[in-house]
Short mmCIF file of C-alpha atoms in Angstrom, two decimals:
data_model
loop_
_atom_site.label_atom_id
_atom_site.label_comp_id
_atom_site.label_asym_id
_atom_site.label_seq_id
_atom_site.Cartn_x
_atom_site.Cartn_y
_atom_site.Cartn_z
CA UNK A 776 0.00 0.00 0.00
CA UNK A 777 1.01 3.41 -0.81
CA UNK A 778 1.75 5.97 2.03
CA UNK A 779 -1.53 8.48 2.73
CA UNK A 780 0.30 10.46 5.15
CA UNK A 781 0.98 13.10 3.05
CA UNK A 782 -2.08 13.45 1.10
CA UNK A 783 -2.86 17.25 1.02
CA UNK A 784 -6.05 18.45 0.00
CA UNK A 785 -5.09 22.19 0.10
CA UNK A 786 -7.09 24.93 -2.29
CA UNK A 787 -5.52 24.74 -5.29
CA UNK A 788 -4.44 28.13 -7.24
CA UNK A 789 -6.99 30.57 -7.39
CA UNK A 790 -8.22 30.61 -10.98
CA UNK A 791 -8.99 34.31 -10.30
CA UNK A 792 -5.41 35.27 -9.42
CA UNK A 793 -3.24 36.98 -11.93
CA UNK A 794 -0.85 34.93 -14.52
CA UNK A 795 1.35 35.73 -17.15
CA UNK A 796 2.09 34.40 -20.35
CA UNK A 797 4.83 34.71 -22.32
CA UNK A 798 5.68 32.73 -24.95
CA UNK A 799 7.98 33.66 -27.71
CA UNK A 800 9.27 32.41 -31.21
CA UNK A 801 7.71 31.00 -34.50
CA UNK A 802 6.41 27.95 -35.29
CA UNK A 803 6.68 26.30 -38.82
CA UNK A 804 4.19 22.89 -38.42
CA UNK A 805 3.68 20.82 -41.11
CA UNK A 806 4.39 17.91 -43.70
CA UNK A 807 7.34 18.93 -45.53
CA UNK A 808 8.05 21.72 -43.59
CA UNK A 809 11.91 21.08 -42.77
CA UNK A 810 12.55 21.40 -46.40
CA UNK A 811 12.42 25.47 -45.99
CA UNK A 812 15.18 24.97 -42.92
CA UNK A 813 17.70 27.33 -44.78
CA UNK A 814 14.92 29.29 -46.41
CA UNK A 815 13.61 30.23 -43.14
CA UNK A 816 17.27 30.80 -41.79
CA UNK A 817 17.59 33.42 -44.78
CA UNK A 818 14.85 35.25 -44.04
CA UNK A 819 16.89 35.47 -40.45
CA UNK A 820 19.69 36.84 -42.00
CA UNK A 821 21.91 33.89 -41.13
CA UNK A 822 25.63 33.55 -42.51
CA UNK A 823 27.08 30.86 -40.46
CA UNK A 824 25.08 28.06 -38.59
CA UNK A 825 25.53 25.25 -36.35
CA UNK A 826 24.10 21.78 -36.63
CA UNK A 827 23.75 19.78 -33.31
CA UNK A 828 22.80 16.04 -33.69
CA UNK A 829 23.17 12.78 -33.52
CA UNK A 830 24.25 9.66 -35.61
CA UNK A 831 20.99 7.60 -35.76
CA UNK A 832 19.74 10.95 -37.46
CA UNK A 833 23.21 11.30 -39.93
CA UNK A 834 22.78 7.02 -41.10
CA UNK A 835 19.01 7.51 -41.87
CA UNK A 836 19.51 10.46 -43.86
CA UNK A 837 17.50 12.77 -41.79
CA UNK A 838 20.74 15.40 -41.20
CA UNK A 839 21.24 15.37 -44.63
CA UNK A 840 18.13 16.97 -45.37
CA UNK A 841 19.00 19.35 -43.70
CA UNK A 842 22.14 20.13 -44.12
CA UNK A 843 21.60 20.50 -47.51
CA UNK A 844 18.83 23.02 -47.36
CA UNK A 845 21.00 25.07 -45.13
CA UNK A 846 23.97 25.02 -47.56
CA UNK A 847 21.86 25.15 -50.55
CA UNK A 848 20.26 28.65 -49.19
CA UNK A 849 24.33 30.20 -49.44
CA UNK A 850 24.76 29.65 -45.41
CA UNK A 851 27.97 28.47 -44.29
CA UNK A 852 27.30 25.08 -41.92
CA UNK A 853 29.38 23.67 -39.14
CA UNK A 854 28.01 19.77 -38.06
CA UNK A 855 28.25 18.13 -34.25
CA UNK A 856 27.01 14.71 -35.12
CA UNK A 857 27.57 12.60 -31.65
CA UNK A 858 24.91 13.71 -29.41
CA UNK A 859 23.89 10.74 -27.36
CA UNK A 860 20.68 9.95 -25.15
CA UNK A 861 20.93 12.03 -21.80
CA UNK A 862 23.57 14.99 -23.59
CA UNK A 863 26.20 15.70 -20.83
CA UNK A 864 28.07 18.75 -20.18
CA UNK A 865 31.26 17.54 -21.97
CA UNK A 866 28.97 17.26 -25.19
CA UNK A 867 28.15 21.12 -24.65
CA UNK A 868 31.87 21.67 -24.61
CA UNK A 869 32.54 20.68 -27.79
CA UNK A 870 29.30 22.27 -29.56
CA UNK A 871 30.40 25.31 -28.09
CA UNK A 872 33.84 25.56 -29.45
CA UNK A 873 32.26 24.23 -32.94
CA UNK A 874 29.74 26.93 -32.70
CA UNK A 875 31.48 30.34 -31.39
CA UNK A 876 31.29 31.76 -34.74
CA UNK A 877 27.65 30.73 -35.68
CA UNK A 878 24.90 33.31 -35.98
CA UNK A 879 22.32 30.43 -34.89
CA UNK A 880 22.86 27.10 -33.32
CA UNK A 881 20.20 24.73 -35.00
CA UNK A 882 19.22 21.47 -32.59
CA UNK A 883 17.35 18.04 -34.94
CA UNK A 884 16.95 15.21 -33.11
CA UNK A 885 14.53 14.48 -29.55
CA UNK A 886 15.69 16.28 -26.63
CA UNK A 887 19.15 14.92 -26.70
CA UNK A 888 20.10 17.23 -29.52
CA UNK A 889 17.87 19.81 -29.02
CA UNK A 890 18.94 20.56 -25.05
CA UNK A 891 22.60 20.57 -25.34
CA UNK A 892 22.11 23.21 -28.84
CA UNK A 893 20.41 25.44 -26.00
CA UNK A 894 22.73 25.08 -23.32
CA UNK A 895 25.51 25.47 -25.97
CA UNK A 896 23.76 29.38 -27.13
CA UNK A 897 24.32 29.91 -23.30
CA UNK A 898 27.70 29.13 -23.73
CA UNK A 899 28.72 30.89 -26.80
CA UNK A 900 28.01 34.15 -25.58
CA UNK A 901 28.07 33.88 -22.00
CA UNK A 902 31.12 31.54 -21.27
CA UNK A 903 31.71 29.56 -18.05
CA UNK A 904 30.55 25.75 -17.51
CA UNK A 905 26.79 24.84 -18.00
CA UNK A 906 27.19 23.82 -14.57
CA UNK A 907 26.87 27.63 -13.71
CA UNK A 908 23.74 27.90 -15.12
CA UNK A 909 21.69 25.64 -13.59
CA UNK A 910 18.49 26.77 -12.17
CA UNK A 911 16.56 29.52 -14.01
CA UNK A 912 18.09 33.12 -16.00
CA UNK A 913 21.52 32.23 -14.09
CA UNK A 914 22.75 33.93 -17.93
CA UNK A 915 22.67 37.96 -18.25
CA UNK A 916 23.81 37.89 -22.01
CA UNK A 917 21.60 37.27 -24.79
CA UNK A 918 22.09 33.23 -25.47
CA UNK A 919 22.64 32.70 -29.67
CA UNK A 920 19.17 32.37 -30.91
CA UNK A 921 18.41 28.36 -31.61
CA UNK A 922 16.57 26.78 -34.14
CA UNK A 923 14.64 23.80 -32.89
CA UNK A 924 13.92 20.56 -35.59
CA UNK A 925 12.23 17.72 -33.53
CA UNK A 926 12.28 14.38 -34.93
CA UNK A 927 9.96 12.51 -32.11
CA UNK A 928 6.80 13.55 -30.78
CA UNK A 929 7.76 13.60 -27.19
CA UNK A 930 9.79 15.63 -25.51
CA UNK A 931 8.33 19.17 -26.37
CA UNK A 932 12.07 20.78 -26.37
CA UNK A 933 11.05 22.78 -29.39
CA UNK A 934 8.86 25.20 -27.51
CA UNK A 935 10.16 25.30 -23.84
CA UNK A 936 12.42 27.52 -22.47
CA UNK A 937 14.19 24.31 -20.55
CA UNK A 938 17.44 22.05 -21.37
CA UNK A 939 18.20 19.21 -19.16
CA UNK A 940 22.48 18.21 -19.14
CA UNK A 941 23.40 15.02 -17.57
CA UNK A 942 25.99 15.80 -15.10
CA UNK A 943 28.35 12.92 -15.07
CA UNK A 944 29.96 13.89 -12.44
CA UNK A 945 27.30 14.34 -10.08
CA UNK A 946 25.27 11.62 -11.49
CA UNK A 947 22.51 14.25 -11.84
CA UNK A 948 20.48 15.27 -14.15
CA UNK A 949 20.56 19.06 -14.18
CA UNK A 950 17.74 21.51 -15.09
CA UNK A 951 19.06 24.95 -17.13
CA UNK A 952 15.50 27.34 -17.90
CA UNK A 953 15.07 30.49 -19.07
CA UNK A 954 13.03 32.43 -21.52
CA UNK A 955 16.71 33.39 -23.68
CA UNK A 956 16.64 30.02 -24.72
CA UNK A 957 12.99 29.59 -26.20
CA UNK A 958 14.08 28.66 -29.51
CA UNK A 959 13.35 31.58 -32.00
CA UNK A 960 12.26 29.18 -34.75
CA UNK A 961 10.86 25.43 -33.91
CA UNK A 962 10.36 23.53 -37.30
CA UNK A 963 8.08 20.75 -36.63
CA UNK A 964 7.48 18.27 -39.65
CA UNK A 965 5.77 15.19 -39.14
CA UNK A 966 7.32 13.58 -41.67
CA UNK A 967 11.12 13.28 -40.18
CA UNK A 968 9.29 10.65 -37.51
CA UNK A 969 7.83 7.95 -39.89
CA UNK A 970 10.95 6.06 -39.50
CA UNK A 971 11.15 5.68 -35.81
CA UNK A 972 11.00 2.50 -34.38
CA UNK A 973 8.39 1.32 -32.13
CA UNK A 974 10.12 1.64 -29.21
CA UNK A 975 11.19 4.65 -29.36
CA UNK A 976 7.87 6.44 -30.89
CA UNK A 977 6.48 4.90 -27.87
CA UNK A 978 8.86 6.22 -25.31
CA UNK A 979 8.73 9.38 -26.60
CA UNK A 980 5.22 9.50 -26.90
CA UNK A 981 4.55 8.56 -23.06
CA UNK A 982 6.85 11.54 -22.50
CA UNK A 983 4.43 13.84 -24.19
CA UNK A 984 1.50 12.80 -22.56
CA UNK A 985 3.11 12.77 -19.05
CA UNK A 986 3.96 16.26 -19.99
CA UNK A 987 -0.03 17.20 -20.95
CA UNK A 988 -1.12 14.97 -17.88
CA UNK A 989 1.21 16.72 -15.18
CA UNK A 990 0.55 20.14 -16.84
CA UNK A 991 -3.23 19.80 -16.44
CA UNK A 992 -3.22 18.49 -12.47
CA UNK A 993 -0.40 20.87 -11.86
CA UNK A 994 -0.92 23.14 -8.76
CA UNK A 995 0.10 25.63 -11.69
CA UNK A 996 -2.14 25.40 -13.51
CA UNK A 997 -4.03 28.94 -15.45
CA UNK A 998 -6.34 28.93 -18.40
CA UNK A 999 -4.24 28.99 -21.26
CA UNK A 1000 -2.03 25.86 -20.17
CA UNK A 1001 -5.25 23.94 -19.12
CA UNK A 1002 -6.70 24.67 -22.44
CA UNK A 1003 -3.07 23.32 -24.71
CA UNK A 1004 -3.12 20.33 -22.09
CA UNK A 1005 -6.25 19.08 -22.76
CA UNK A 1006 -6.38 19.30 -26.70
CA UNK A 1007 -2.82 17.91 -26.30
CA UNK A 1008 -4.51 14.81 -24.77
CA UNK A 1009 -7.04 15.01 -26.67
CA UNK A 1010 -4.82 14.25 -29.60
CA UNK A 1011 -2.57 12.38 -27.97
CA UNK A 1012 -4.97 9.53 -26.18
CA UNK A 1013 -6.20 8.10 -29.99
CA UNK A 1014 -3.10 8.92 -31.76
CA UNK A 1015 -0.48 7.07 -29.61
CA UNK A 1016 -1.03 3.11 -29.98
CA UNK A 1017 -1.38 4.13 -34.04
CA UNK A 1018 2.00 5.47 -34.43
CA UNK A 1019 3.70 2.32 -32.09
CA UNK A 1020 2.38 0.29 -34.15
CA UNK A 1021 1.65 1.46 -37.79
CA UNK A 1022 3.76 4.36 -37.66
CA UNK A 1023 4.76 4.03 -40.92
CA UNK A 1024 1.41 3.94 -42.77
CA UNK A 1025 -0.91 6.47 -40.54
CA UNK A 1026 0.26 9.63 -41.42
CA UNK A 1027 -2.69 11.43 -39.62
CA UNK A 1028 -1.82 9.78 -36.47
CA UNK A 1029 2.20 10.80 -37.15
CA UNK A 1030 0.65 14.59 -37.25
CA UNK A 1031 -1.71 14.48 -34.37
CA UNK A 1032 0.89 13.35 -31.76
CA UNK A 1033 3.51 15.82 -33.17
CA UNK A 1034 0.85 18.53 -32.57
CA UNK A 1035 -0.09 17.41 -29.30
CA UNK A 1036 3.25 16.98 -28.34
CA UNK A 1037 4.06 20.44 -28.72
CA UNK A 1038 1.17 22.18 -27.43
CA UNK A 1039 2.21 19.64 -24.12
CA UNK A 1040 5.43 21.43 -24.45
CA UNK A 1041 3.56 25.02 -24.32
CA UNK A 1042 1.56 23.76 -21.56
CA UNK A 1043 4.17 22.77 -18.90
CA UNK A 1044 6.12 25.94 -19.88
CA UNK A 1045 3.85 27.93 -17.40
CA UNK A 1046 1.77 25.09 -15.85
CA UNK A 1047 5.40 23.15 -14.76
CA UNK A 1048 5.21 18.77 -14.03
CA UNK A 1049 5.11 16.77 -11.21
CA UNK A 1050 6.51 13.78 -9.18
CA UNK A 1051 6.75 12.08 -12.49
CA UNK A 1052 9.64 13.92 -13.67
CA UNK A 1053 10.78 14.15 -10.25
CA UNK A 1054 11.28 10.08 -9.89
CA UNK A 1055 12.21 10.29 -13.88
CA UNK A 1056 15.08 12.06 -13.93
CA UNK A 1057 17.13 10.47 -11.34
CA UNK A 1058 16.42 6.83 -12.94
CA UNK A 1059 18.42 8.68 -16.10
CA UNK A 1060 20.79 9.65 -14.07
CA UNK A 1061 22.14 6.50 -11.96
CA UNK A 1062 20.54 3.89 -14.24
CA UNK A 1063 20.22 5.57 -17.67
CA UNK A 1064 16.77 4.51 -17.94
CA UNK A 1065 15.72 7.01 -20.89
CA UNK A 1066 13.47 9.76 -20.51
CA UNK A 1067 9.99 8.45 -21.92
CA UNK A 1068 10.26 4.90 -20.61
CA UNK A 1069 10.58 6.27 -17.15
CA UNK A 1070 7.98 9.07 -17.32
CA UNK A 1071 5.80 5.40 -19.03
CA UNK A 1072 6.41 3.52 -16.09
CA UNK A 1073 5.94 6.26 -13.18
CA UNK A 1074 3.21 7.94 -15.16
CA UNK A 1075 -0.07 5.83 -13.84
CA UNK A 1076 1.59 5.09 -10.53
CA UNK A 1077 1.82 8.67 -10.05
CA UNK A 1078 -1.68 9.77 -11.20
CA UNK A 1079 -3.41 6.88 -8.83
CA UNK A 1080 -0.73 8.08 -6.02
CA UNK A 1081 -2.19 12.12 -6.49
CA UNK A 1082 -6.12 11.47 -7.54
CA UNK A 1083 -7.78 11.78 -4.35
CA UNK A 1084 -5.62 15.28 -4.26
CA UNK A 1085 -7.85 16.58 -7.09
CA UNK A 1086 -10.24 14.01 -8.30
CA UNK A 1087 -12.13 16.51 -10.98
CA UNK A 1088 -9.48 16.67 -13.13
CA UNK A 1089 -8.50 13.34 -13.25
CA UNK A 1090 -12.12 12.79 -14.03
CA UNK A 1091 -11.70 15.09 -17.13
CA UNK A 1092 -9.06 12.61 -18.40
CA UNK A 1093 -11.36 9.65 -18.60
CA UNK A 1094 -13.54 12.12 -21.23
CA UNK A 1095 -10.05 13.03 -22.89
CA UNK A 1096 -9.48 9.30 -23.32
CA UNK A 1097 -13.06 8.52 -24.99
CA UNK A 1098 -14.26 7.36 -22.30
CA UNK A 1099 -17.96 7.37 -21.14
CA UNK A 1100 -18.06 8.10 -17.43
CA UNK A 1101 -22.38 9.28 -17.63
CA UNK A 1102 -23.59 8.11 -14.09
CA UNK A 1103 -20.45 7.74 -12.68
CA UNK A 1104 -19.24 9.81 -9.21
CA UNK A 1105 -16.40 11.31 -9.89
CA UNK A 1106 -13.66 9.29 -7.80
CA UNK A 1107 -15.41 6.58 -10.48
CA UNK A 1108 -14.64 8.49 -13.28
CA UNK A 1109 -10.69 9.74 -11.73
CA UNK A 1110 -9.94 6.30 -11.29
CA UNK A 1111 -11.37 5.47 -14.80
CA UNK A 1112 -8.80 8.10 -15.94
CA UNK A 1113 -6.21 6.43 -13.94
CA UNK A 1114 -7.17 3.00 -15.48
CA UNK A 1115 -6.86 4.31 -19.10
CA UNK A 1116 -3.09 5.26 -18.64
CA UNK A 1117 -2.16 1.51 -16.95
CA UNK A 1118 -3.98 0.47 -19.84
CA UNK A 1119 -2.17 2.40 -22.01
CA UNK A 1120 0.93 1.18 -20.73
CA UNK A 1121 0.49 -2.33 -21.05
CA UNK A 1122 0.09 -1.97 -24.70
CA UNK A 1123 3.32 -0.40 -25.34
CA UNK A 1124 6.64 -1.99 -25.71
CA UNK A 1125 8.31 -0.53 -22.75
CA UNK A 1126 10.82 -2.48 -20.80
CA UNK A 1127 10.16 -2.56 -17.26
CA UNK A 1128 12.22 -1.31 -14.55
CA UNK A 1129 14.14 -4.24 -13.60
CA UNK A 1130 15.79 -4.76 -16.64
CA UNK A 1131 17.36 -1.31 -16.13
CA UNK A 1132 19.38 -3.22 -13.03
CA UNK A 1133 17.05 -0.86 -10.58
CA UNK A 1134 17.03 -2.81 -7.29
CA UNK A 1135 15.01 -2.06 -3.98
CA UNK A 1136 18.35 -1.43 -2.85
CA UNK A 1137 19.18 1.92 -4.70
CA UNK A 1138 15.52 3.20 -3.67
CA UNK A 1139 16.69 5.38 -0.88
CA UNK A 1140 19.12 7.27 -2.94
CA UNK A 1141 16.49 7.42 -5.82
CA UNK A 1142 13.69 9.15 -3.47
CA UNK A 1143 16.58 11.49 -1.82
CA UNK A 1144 17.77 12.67 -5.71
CA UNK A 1145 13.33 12.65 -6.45
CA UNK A 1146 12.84 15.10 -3.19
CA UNK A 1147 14.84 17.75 -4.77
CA UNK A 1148 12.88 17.83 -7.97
CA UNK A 1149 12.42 21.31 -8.86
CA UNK A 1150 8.50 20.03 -9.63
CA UNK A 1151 7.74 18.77 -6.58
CA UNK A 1152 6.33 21.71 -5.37
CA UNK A 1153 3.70 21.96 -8.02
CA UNK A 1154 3.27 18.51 -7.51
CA UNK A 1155 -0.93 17.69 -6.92
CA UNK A 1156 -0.43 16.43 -3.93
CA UNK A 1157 2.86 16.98 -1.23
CA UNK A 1158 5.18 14.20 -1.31
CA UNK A 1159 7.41 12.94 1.64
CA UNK A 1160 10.99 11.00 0.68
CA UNK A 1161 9.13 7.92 2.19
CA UNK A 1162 5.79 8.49 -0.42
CA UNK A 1163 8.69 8.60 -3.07
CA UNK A 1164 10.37 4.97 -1.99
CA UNK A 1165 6.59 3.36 -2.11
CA UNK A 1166 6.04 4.98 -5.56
CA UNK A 1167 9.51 3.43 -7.07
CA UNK A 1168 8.52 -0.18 -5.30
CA UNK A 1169 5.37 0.02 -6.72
CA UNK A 1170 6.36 1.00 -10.52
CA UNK A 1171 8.79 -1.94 -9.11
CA UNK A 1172 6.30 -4.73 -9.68
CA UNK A 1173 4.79 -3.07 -13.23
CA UNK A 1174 5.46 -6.38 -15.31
CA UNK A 1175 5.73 -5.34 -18.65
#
């Protein structure tokens, strides 16, 4: 059984409080639309670019695309080609003295390119280690405006002011924010993820919805984040088990979770996450479980762990899901929400925890690493270090 000590049942933000919004940058969505990369970067008046990557992206052509629409609009292009899953802060090193010459730094790829290309623009004009940045506006110049090409419909890196560096070091993974590196152009095509393997359209597609989920029962929460949260589950919900598994033949489906992947990424930008992300990250960090299979696994764990916090919403995602919940009361209907996500989960080809080597015996340091999540706070419901060890045992026993 899962800890109730800490459930918290607090008012949740005033929805007639004041918010801001902010959000900056253009958007080019569409099928095809990455062939006008280095028509759009003229219209920027770009000379010299940088092109952060990785090598799954260079063998299946992908980088080539772009690369030569860059050079064939007269720019002069500079490649970084080994970006790995979970980018560290020696990878920023070397795109930053590959890219202190560049008028634009240009990240194509899932998160792994796209987050060290912005913590690179921090570098290039701001100098230091990432490592000084972490936290939020640490910078006080003007980061080298980025250019954001996602190739998965996950993590949402294309329209968040956010980069997350592994810190080797540390074994941490280490949040940089801040609105300097919103990237000034995000080029979303649908197309460049019909290729994707199952796997990891799956991973990265768990990632999105985690971020629509947590950004909808986030104590955050405002309007115009709950509104981009629920259309992006909305699209997401249908759209996901069709791209796993005929990815390559349902284009509509390809579109629909690239669009509801990015308006996820809009709505954690002011709504923030939870506890998801909070026992996420450090399962990348000391067990390199990637991003999206660990936001798959925690995801319904979490949202049965924080429904009694605010049961309305989780209601709302039983509706979101198709679901008919007429009649119902609405703990019926949350944990019908709740339901729809383990279901979700079985269906996908996600490897469970234990084959990550994650034993009961690292869970202490896991929940210490989780309790200094920067999203804990906005977390539905308060969490204690103890809550966090019963959530890991549980996603534990998931058998996948």
């Amino acid at each position: 059984m899962l800890n109730l000590s800490s459930l918290d049942y607090s008012v949740f933000k005033d929805k007639k409080s004041i918010f801001s919004w902010a959000p900056s940058g253009a958007i080019l969505f569409g099928n095809g639309a990455a062939k006008r990369t280095g028509e759009e970067l003229k219209k920027l008046g770009v000379k010299k670019a940088t092109l952060v990557t990785d090598q799954g992206l260079v063998k299946f052509g992908i980088a080539d695309k772009i690369i030569q629409s860059v050079t064939g609009a007269g720019i002069k292009l500079d490649v970084y080609d080994e970006c790995k899953p979970d980018s560290s802060v020696e990878t920023v090193d070397k795109i930053v003295a590959l890219a202190k010459d560049s008028d634009v730094v240009i990240g194509l790829g899932g998160g792994s390119s796209m987050d060290p290309a912005k913590a690179a623009a921090i570098l290039v004009t701001n100098g230091g280690s990432i490592r000084d940045y972490q936290g939020c506006d640490k910078f006080t110049a003007a980061p080298l405006p980025i250019v954001a090409i996602p190739t998965a419909a996950g993590t949402g890196s294309e329209c968040t002011p956010f980069a997350v560096i592994a810190d080797r070091q540390r074994a941490w993974k280490m949040p940089v924010g801040g609105t300097g590196i919103m990237p000034a152009l995000a080029i979303c095509d649908p197309e460049l993820t019909y290729s994707l393997p199952a796997s990891v359209t799956a991973a990265t597609g768990m990632d999105a919805l985690t971020h629509a989920i947590e950004a909808y029962t986030s104590r955050c929460t405002e309007p115009i984040s709950d509104a981009l949260a629920v259309q992006a589950i909305k699209l997401i919900a249908p759209a996901i088990r069709p791209v796993v598994y005929r990815g390559d033949s349902d284009k509509d489906a390809r579109y629909d979770m690239m669009m509801g992947a990015m308006l996820a990424g809009y709505a954690f930008t002011t709504a923030s996450l939870g506890i998801s992300h909070c026992m996420a990250h450090p399962l990348g960090a000391q067990y390199h479980v990637p991003h999206g299979v660990a936001n798959a696994l925690c995801l319904p764990v979490v949202m049965e762990f924080n429904m009694g916090a605010w049961p309305e919403h989780y209601a709302d995602i039983a509706g979101f899901f198709g679901e008919d919940t007429y009649g119902m009361s609405v703990r019926e209907a949350a944990k019908v929400g709740v339901q729809c996500v383990y279901e979700l989960l079985e269906d996908m080809p996600i490897k469970p925890l234990e084959s990550f080597g994650v034993t009961e015996d690292g869970l202490e340091r896991l929940a210490d690493d989780a309790m200094e999540g920067g999203d804990r706070p906005n977390n539905a419901r308060m969490t204690t270090k103890d809550d966090f060890i019963q959530l890991y045992k549980k996603v534990m026993t998931l058998k996948k």
